[in-house]
PDB file of C-alpha atoms in Angstrom:
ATOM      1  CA  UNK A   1      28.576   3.872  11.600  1.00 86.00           C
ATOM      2  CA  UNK A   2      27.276   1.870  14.870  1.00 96.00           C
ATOM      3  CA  UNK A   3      24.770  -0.855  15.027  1.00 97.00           C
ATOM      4  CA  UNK A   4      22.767   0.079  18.308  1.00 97.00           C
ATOM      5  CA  UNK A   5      19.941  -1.928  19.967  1.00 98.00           C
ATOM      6  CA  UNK A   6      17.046  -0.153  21.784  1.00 97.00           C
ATOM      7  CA  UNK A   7      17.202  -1.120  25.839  1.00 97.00           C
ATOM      8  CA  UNK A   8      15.272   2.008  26.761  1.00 95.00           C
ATOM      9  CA  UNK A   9      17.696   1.690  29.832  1.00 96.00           C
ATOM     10  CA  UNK A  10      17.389   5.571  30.208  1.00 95.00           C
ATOM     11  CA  UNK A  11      14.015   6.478  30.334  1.00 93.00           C
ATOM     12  CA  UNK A  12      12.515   3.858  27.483  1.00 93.00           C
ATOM     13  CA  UNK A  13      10.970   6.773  25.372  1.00 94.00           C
ATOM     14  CA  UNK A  14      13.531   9.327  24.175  1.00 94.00           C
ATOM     15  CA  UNK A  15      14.808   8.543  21.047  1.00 94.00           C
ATOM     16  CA  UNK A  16      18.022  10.572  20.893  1.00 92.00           C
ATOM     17  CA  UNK A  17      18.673   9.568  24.833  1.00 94.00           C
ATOM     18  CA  UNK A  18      22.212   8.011  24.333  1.00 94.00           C
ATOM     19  CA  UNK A  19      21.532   5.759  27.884  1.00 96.00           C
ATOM     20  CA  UNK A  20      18.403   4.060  25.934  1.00 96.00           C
ATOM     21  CA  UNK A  21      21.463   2.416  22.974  1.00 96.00           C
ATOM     22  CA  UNK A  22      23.560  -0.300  23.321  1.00 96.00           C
ATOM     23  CA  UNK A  23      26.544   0.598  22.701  1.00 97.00           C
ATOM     24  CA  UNK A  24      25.676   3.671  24.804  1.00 96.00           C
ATOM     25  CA  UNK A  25      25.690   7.284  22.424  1.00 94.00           C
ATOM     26  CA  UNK A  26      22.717   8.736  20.777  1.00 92.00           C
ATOM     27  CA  UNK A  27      22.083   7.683  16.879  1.00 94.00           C
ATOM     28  CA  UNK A  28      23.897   9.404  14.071  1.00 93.00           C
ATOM     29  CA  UNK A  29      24.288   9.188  10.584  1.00 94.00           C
ATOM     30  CA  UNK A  30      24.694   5.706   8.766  1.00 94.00           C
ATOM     31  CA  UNK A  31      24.363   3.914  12.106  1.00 95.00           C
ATOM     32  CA  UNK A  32      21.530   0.966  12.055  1.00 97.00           C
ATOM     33  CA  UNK A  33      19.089   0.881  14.847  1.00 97.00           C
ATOM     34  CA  UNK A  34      17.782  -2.016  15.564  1.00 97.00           C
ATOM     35  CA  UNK A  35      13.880  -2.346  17.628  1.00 96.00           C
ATOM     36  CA  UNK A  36      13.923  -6.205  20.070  1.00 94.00           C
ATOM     37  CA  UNK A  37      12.479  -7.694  22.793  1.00 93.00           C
ATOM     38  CA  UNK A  38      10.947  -4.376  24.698  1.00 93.00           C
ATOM     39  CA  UNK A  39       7.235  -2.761  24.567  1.00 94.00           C
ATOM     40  CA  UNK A  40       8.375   0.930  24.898  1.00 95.00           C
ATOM     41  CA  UNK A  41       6.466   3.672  23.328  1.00 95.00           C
ATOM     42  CA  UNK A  42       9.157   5.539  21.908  1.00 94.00           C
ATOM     43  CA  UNK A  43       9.346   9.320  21.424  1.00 88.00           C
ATOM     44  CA  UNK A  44      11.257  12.239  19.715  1.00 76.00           C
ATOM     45  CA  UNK A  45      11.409  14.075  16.562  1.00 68.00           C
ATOM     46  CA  UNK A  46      14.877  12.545  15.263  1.00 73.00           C
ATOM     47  CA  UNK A  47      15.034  14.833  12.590  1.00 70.00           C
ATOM     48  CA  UNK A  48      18.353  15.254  10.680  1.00 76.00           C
ATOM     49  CA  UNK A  49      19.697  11.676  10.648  1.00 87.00           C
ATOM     50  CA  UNK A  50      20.336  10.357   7.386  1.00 91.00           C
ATOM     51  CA  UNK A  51      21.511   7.164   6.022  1.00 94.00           C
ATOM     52  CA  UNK A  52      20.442   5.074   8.555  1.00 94.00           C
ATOM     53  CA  UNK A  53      19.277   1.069   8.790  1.00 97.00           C
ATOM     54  CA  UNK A  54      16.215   0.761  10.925  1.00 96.00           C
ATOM     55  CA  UNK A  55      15.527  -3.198  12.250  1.00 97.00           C
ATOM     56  CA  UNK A  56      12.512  -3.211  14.026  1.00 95.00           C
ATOM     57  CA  UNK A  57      11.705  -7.365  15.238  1.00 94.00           C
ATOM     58  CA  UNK A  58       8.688  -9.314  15.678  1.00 91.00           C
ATOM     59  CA  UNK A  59       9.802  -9.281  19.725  1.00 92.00           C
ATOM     60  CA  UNK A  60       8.859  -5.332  19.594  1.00 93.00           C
ATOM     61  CA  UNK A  61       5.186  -4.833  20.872  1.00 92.00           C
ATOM     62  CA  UNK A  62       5.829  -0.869  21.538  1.00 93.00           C
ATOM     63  CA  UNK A  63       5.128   1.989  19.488  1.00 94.00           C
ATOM     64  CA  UNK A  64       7.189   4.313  17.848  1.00 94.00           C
ATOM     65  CA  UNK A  65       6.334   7.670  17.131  1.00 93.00           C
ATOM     66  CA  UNK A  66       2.997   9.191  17.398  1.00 92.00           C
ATOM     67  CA  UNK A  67       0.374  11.025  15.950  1.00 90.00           C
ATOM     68  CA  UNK A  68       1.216  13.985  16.758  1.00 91.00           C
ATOM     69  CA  UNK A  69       5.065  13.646  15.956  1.00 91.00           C
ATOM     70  CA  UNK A  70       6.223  11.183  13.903  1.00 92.00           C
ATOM     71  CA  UNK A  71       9.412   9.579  14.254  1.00 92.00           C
ATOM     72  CA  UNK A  72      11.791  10.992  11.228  1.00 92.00           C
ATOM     73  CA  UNK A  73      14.567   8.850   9.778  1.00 91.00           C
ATOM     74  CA  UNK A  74      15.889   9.350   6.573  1.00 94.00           C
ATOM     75  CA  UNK A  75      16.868   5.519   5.485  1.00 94.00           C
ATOM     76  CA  UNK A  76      18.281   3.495   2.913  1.00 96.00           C
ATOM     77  CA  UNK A  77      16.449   0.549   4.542  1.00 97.00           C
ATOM     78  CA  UNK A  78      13.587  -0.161   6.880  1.00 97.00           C
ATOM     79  CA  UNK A  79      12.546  -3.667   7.644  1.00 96.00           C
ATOM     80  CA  UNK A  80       9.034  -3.593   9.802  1.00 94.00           C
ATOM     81  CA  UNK A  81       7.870  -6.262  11.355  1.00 92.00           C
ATOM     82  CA  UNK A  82       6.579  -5.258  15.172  1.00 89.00           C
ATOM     83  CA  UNK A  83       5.057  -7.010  17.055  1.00 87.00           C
ATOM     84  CA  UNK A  84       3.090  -3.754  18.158  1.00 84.00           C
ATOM     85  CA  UNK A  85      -0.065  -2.345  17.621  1.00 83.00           C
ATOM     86  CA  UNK A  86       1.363   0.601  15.583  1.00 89.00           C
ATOM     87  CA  UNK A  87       3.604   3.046  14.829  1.00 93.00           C
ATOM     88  CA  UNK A  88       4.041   6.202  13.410  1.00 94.00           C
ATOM     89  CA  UNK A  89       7.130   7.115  10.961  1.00 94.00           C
ATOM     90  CA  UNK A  90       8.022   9.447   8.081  1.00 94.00           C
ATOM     91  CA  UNK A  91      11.506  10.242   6.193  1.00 94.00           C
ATOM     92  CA  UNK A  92      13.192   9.538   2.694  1.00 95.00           C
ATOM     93  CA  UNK A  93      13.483   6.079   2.523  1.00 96.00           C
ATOM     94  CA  UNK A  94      14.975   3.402  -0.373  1.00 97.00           C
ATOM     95  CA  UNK A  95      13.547   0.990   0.295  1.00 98.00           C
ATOM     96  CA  UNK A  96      10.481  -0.331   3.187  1.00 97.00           C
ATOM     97  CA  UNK A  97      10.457  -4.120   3.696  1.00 96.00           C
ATOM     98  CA  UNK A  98       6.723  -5.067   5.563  1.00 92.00           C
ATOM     99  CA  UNK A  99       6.718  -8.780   7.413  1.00 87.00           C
ATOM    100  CA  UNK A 100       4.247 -10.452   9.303  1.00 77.00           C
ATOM    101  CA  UNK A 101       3.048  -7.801  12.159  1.00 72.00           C
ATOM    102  CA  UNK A 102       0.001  -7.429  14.422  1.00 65.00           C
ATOM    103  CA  UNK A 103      -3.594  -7.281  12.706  1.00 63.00           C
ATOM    104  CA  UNK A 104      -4.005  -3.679  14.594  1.00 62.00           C
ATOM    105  CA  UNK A 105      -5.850  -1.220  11.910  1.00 70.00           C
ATOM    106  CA  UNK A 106      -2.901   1.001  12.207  1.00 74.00           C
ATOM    107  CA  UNK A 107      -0.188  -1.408  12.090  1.00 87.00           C
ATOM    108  CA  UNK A 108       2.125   1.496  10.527  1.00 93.00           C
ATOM    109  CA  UNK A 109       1.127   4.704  10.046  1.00 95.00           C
ATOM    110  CA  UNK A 110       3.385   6.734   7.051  1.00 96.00           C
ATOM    111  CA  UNK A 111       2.791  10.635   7.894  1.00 93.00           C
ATOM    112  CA  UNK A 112       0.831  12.636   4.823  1.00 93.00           C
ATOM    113  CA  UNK A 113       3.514  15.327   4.007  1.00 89.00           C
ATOM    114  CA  UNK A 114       6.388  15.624   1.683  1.00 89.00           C
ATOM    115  CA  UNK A 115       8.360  14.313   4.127  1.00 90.00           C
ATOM    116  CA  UNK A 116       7.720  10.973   3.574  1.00 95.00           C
ATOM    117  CA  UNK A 117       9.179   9.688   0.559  1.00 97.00           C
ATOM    118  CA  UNK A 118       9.816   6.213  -0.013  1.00 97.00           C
ATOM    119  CA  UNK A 119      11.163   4.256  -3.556  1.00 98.00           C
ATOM    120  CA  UNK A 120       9.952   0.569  -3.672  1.00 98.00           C
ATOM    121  CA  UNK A 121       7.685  -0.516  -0.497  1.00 97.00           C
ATOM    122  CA  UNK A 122       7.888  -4.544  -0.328  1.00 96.00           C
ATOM    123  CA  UNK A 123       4.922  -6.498   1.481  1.00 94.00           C
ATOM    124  CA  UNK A 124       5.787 -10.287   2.705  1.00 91.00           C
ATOM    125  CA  UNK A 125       3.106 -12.414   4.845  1.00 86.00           C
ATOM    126  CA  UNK A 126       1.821  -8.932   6.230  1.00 89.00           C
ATOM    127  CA  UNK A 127      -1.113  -9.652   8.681  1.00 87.00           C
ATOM    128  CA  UNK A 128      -1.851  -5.979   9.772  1.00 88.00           C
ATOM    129  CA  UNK A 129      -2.467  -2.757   7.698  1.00 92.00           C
ATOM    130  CA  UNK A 130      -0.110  -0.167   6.086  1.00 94.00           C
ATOM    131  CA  UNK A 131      -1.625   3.265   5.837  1.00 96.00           C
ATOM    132  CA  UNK A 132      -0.111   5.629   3.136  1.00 97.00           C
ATOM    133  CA  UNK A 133      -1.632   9.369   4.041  1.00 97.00           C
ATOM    134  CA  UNK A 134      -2.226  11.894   1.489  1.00 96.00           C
ATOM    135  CA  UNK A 135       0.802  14.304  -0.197  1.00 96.00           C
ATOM    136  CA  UNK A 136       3.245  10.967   0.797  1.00 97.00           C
ATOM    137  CA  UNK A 137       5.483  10.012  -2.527  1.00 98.00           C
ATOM    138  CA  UNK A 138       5.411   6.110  -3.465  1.00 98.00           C
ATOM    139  CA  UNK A 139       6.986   4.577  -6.263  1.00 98.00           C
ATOM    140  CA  UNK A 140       6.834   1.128  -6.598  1.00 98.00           C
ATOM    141  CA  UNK A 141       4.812  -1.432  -4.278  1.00 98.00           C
ATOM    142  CA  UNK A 142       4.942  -5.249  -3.996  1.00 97.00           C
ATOM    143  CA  UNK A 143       2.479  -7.240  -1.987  1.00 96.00           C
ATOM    144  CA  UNK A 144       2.950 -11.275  -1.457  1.00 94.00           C
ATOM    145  CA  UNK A 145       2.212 -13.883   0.802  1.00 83.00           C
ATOM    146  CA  UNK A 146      -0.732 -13.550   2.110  1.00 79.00           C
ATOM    147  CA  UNK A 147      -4.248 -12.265   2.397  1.00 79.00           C
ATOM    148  CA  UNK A 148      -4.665 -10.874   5.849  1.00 85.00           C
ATOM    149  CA  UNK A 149      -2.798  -7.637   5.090  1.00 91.00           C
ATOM    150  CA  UNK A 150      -3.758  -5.053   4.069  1.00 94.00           C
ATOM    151  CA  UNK A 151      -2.274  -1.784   2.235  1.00 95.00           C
ATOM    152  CA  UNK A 152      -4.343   1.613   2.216  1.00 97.00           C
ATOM    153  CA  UNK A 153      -3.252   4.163   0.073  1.00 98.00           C
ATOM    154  CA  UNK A 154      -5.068   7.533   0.534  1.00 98.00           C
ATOM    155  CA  UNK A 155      -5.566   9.854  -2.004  1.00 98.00           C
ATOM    156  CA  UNK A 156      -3.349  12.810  -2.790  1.00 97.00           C
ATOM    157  CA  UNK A 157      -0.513  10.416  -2.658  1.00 98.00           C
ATOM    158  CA  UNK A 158       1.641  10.609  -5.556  1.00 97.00           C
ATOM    159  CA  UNK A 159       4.490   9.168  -7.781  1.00 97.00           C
ATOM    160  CA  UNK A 160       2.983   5.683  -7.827  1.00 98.00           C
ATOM    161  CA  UNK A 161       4.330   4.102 -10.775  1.00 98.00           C
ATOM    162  CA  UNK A 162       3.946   0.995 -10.313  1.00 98.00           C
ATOM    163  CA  UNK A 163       1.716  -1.915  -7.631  1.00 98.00           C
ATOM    164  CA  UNK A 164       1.762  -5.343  -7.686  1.00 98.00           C
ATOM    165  CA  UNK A 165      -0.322  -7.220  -5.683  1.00 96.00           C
ATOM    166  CA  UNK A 166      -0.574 -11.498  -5.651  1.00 96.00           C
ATOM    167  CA  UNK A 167      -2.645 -11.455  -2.173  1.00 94.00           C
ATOM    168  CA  UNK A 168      -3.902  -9.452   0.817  1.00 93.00           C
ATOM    169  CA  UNK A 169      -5.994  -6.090  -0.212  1.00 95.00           C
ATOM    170  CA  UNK A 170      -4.943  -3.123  -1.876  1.00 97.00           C
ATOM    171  CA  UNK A 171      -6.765  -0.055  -1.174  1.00 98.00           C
ATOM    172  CA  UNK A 172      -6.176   2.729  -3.610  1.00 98.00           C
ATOM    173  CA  UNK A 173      -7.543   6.363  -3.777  1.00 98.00           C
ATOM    174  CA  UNK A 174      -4.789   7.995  -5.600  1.00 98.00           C
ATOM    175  CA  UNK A 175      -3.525   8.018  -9.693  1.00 98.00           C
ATOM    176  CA  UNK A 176      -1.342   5.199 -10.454  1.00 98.00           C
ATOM    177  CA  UNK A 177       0.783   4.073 -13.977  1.00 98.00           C
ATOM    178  CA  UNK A 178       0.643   0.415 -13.881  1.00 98.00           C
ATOM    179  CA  UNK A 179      -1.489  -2.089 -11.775  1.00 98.00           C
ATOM    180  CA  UNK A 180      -1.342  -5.578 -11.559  1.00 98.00           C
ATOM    181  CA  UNK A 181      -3.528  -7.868  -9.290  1.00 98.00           C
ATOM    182  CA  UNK A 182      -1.750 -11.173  -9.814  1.00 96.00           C
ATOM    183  CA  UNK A 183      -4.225 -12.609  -6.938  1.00 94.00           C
ATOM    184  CA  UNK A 184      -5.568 -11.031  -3.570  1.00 93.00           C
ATOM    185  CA  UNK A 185      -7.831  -7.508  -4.032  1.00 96.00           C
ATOM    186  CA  UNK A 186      -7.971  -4.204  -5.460  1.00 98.00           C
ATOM    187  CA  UNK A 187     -10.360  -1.558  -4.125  1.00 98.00           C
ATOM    188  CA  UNK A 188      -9.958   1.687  -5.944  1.00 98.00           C
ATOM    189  CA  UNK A 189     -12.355   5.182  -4.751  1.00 97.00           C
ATOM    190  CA  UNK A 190     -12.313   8.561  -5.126  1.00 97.00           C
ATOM    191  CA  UNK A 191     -10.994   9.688  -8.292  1.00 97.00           C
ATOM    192  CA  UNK A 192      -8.160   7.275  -8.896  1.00 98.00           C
ATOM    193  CA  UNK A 193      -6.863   6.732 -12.466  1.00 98.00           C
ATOM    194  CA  UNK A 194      -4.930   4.192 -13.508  1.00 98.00           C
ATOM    195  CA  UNK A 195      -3.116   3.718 -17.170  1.00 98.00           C
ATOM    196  CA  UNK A 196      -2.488   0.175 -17.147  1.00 98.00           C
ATOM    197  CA  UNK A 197      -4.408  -2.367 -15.247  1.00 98.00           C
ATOM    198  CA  UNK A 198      -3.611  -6.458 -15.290  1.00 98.00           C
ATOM    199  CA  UNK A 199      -5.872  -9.247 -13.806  1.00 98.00           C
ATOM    200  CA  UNK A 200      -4.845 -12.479 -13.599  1.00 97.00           C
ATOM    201  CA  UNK A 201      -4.254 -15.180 -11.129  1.00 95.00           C
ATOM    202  CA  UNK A 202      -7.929 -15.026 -10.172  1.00 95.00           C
ATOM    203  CA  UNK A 203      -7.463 -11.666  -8.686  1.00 96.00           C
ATOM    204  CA  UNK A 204     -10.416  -8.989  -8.498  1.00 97.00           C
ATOM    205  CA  UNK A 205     -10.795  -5.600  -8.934  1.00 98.00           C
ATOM    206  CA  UNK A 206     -13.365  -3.956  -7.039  1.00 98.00           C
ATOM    207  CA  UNK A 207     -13.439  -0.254  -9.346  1.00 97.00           C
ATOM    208  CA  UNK A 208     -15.816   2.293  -7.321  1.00 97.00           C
ATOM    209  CA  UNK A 209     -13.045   5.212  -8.787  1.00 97.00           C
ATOM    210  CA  UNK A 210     -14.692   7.804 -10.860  1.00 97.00           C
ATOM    211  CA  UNK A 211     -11.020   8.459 -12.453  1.00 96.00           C
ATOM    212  CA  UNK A 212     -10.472   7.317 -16.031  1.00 98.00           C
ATOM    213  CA  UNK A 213      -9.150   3.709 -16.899  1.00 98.00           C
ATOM    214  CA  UNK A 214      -6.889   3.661 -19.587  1.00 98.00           C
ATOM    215  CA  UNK A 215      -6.601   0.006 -20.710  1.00 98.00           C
ATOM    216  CA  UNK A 216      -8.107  -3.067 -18.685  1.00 98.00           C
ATOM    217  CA  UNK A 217      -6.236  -6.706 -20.095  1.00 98.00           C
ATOM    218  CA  UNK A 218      -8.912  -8.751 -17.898  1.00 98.00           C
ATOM    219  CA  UNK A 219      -7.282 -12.652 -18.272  1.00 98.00           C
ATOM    220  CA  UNK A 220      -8.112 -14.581 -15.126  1.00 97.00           C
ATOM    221  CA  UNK A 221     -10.097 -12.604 -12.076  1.00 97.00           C
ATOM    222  CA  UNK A 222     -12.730 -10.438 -12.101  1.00 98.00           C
ATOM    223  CA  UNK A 223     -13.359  -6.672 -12.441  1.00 98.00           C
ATOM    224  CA  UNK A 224     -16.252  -5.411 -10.399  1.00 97.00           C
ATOM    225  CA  UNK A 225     -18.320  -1.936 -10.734  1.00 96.00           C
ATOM    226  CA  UNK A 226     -21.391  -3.485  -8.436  1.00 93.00           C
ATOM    227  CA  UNK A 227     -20.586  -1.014  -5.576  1.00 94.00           C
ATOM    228  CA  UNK A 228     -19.313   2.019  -7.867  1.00 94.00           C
ATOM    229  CA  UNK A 229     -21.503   5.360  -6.833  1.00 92.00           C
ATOM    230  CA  UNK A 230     -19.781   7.838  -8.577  1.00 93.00           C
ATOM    231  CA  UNK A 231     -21.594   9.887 -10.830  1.00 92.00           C
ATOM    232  CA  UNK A 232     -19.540   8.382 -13.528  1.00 94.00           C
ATOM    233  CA  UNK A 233     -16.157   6.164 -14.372  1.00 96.00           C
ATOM    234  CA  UNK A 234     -14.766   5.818 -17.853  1.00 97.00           C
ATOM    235  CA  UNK A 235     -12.868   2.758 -19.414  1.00 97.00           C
ATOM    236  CA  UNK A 236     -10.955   3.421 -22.734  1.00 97.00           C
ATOM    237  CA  UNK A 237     -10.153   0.123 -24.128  1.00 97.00           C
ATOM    238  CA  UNK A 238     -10.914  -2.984 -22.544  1.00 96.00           C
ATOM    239  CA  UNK A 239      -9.895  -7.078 -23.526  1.00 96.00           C
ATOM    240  CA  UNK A 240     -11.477  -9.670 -21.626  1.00 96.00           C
ATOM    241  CA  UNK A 241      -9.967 -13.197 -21.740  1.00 97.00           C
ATOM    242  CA  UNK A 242     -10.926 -17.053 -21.544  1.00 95.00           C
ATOM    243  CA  UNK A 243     -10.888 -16.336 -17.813  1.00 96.00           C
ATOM    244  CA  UNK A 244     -11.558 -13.032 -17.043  1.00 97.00           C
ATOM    245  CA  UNK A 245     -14.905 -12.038 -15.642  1.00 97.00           C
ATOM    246  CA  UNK A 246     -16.463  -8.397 -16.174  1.00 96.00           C
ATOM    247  CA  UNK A 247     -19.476  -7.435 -13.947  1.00 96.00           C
ATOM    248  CA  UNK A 248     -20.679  -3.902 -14.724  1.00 94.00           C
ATOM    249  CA  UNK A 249     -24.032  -4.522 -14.398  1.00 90.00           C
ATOM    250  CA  UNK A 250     -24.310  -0.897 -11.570  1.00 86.00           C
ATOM    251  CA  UNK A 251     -27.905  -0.319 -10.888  1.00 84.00           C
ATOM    252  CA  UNK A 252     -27.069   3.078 -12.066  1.00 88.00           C
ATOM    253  CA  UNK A 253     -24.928   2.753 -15.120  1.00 87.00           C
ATOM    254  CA  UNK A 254     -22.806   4.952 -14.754  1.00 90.00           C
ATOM    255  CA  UNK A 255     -20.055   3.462 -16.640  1.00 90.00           C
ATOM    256  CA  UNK A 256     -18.687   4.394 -19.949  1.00 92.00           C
ATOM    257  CA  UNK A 257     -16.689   2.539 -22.077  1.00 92.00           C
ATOM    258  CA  UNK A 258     -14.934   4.691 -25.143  1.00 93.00           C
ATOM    259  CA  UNK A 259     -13.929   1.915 -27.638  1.00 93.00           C
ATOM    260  CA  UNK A 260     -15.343  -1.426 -28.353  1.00 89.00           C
ATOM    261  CA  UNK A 261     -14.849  -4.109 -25.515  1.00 91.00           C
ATOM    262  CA  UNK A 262     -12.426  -6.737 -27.160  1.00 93.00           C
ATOM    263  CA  UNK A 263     -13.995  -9.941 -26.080  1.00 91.00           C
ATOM    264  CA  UNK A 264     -11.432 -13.226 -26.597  1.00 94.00           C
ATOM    265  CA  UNK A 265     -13.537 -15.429 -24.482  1.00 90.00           C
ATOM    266  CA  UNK A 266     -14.615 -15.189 -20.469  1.00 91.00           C
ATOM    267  CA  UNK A 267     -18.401 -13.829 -18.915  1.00 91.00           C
ATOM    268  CA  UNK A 268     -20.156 -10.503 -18.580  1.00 90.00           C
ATOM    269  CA  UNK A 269     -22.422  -9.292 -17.138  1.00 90.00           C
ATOM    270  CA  UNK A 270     -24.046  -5.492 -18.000  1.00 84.00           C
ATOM    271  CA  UNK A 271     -26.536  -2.902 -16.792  1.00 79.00           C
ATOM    272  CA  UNK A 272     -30.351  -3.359 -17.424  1.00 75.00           C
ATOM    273  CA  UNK A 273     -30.812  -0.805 -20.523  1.00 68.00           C
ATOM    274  CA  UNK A 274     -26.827  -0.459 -21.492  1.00 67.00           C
ATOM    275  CA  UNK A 275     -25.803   0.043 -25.057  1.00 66.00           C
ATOM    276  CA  UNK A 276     -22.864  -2.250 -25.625  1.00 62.00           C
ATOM    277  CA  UNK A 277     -21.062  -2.499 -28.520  1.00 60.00           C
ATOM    278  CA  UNK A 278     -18.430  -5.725 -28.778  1.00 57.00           C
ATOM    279  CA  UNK A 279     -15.702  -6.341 -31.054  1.00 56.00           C
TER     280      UNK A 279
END
């Protein structure tokens, strides 16, 4: 196990080149590899290495991977904060630690295949945007620190268990356990479902999802169906606190609420010729 810093001495693009590592010798298992001070695109498969530490700095502005071929670790650790415009990775990771970053669209790009796998993704003061393609596997996802970021989860991804998000914008198209916006912005679509969602901290919901909404606890922050177009989105139970703002008022009204809205307190605001029933 060999901590090795990318010179690109070599060639500066082949990943397994050992001349492109200090110490000199291509990566192997368990080594960490650590991304500084160059602006290299950086290519190569890298398939097969497992275990490893990947570093990659704020003094990085190159890209690694691409498109077309991803670059494939499998590691108990990536911390991400390039200075670059994007990148392009896949592999079974732990854990993903997101800093800072450039405000590119495609800050990091995680490929859409069963090859990317990833336990608990962590989101610190990101300023760019983390895309999450479809057939991925996400656990667990934290976002924090600040509202320039942004996380886009496609749909088709699955495993999410659990997000929550206390700034920056959450975009989620695909089924999730437990949400909760503790501040910043959630943007669901397609047919997302989610079992448990939390507002509070004056965080808002944006629902345009036509997938079913188990239980809403709406305290401080709003949940918005303005800009929902699906044909229509259901809401099983539903408590709105001293705080909590619910605008459903859709100019098509599509939305259906099974059981009685448990109001404690806050505003609402409904659809021109809804039937609502409180409790």
């Amino acid at each position: 196990m060999t901590t090795r810093v990318w010179t690109g001495a070599a060639d500066a693009t082949t990943f397994a080149t050992a001349g492109n590592w200090s110490p000199s010798g291509a990566p192997s298992n368990g080594d960490t590899l650590i991304y500084r001070d160059t602006n290299h695109t950086v290519t190569g498969a890298a398939t097969g290495l497992s275990s490893i530490t990947l570093q990659v700095t704020p003094g990085f502005t190159g890209q690694l991977g691409s498109l077309t071929t991803y670059l494939d670790l499998d590691c108990t650790l990536v911390e991400y904060a390039s200075g670059g415009f994007q990148s392009f990775l896949t592999g079974t990771w732990t854990d993903l630690r997101l800093t800072g970053g450039s405000s590119s669209n495609t800050f990091l790009d995680l490929k859409g295949d069963a090859s990317t796998t990833i336990t608990n993704i962590t989101s610190s003061r990101l300023n760019g945007t983390l895309v999450i393609n479809s057939s991925a596997a996400v656990t667990n996802i934290t976002m924090t620190g600040s509202n320039n970021g942004v996380i886009d989860i496609k749909s088709g991804v699955s495993g999410l268990t659990k997000i929550t998000a206390s700034s920056g914008h959450v975009k989620l198209a695909s089924n999730c356990t437990t949400v909760d916006v503790l501040g910043g912005q959630l943007t669901t679509s397609d047919s997302a479902a989610i079992t448990t969602l939390e507002v509070d901290g004056g965080g808002t919901v944006n629902h345009n999802t036509s997938g079913t909404l188990t239980t809403l606890e709406l305290y401080e922050g709003t949940f918005n169906t303005r800009q929902n177009e699906s044909t229509s989105y259901t809401v099983t139970n539903a408590t709105i606190y001293t705080s909590g703002r619910l605008f459903i008022d859709s100019p098509i009204n599509n939305g259906v609420f099974t059981n009685p809205v448990l109001f404690l307190g806050g505003q609402s605001r409904f659809p021109l010729g809804a039937t609502v029933t409180f409790s």
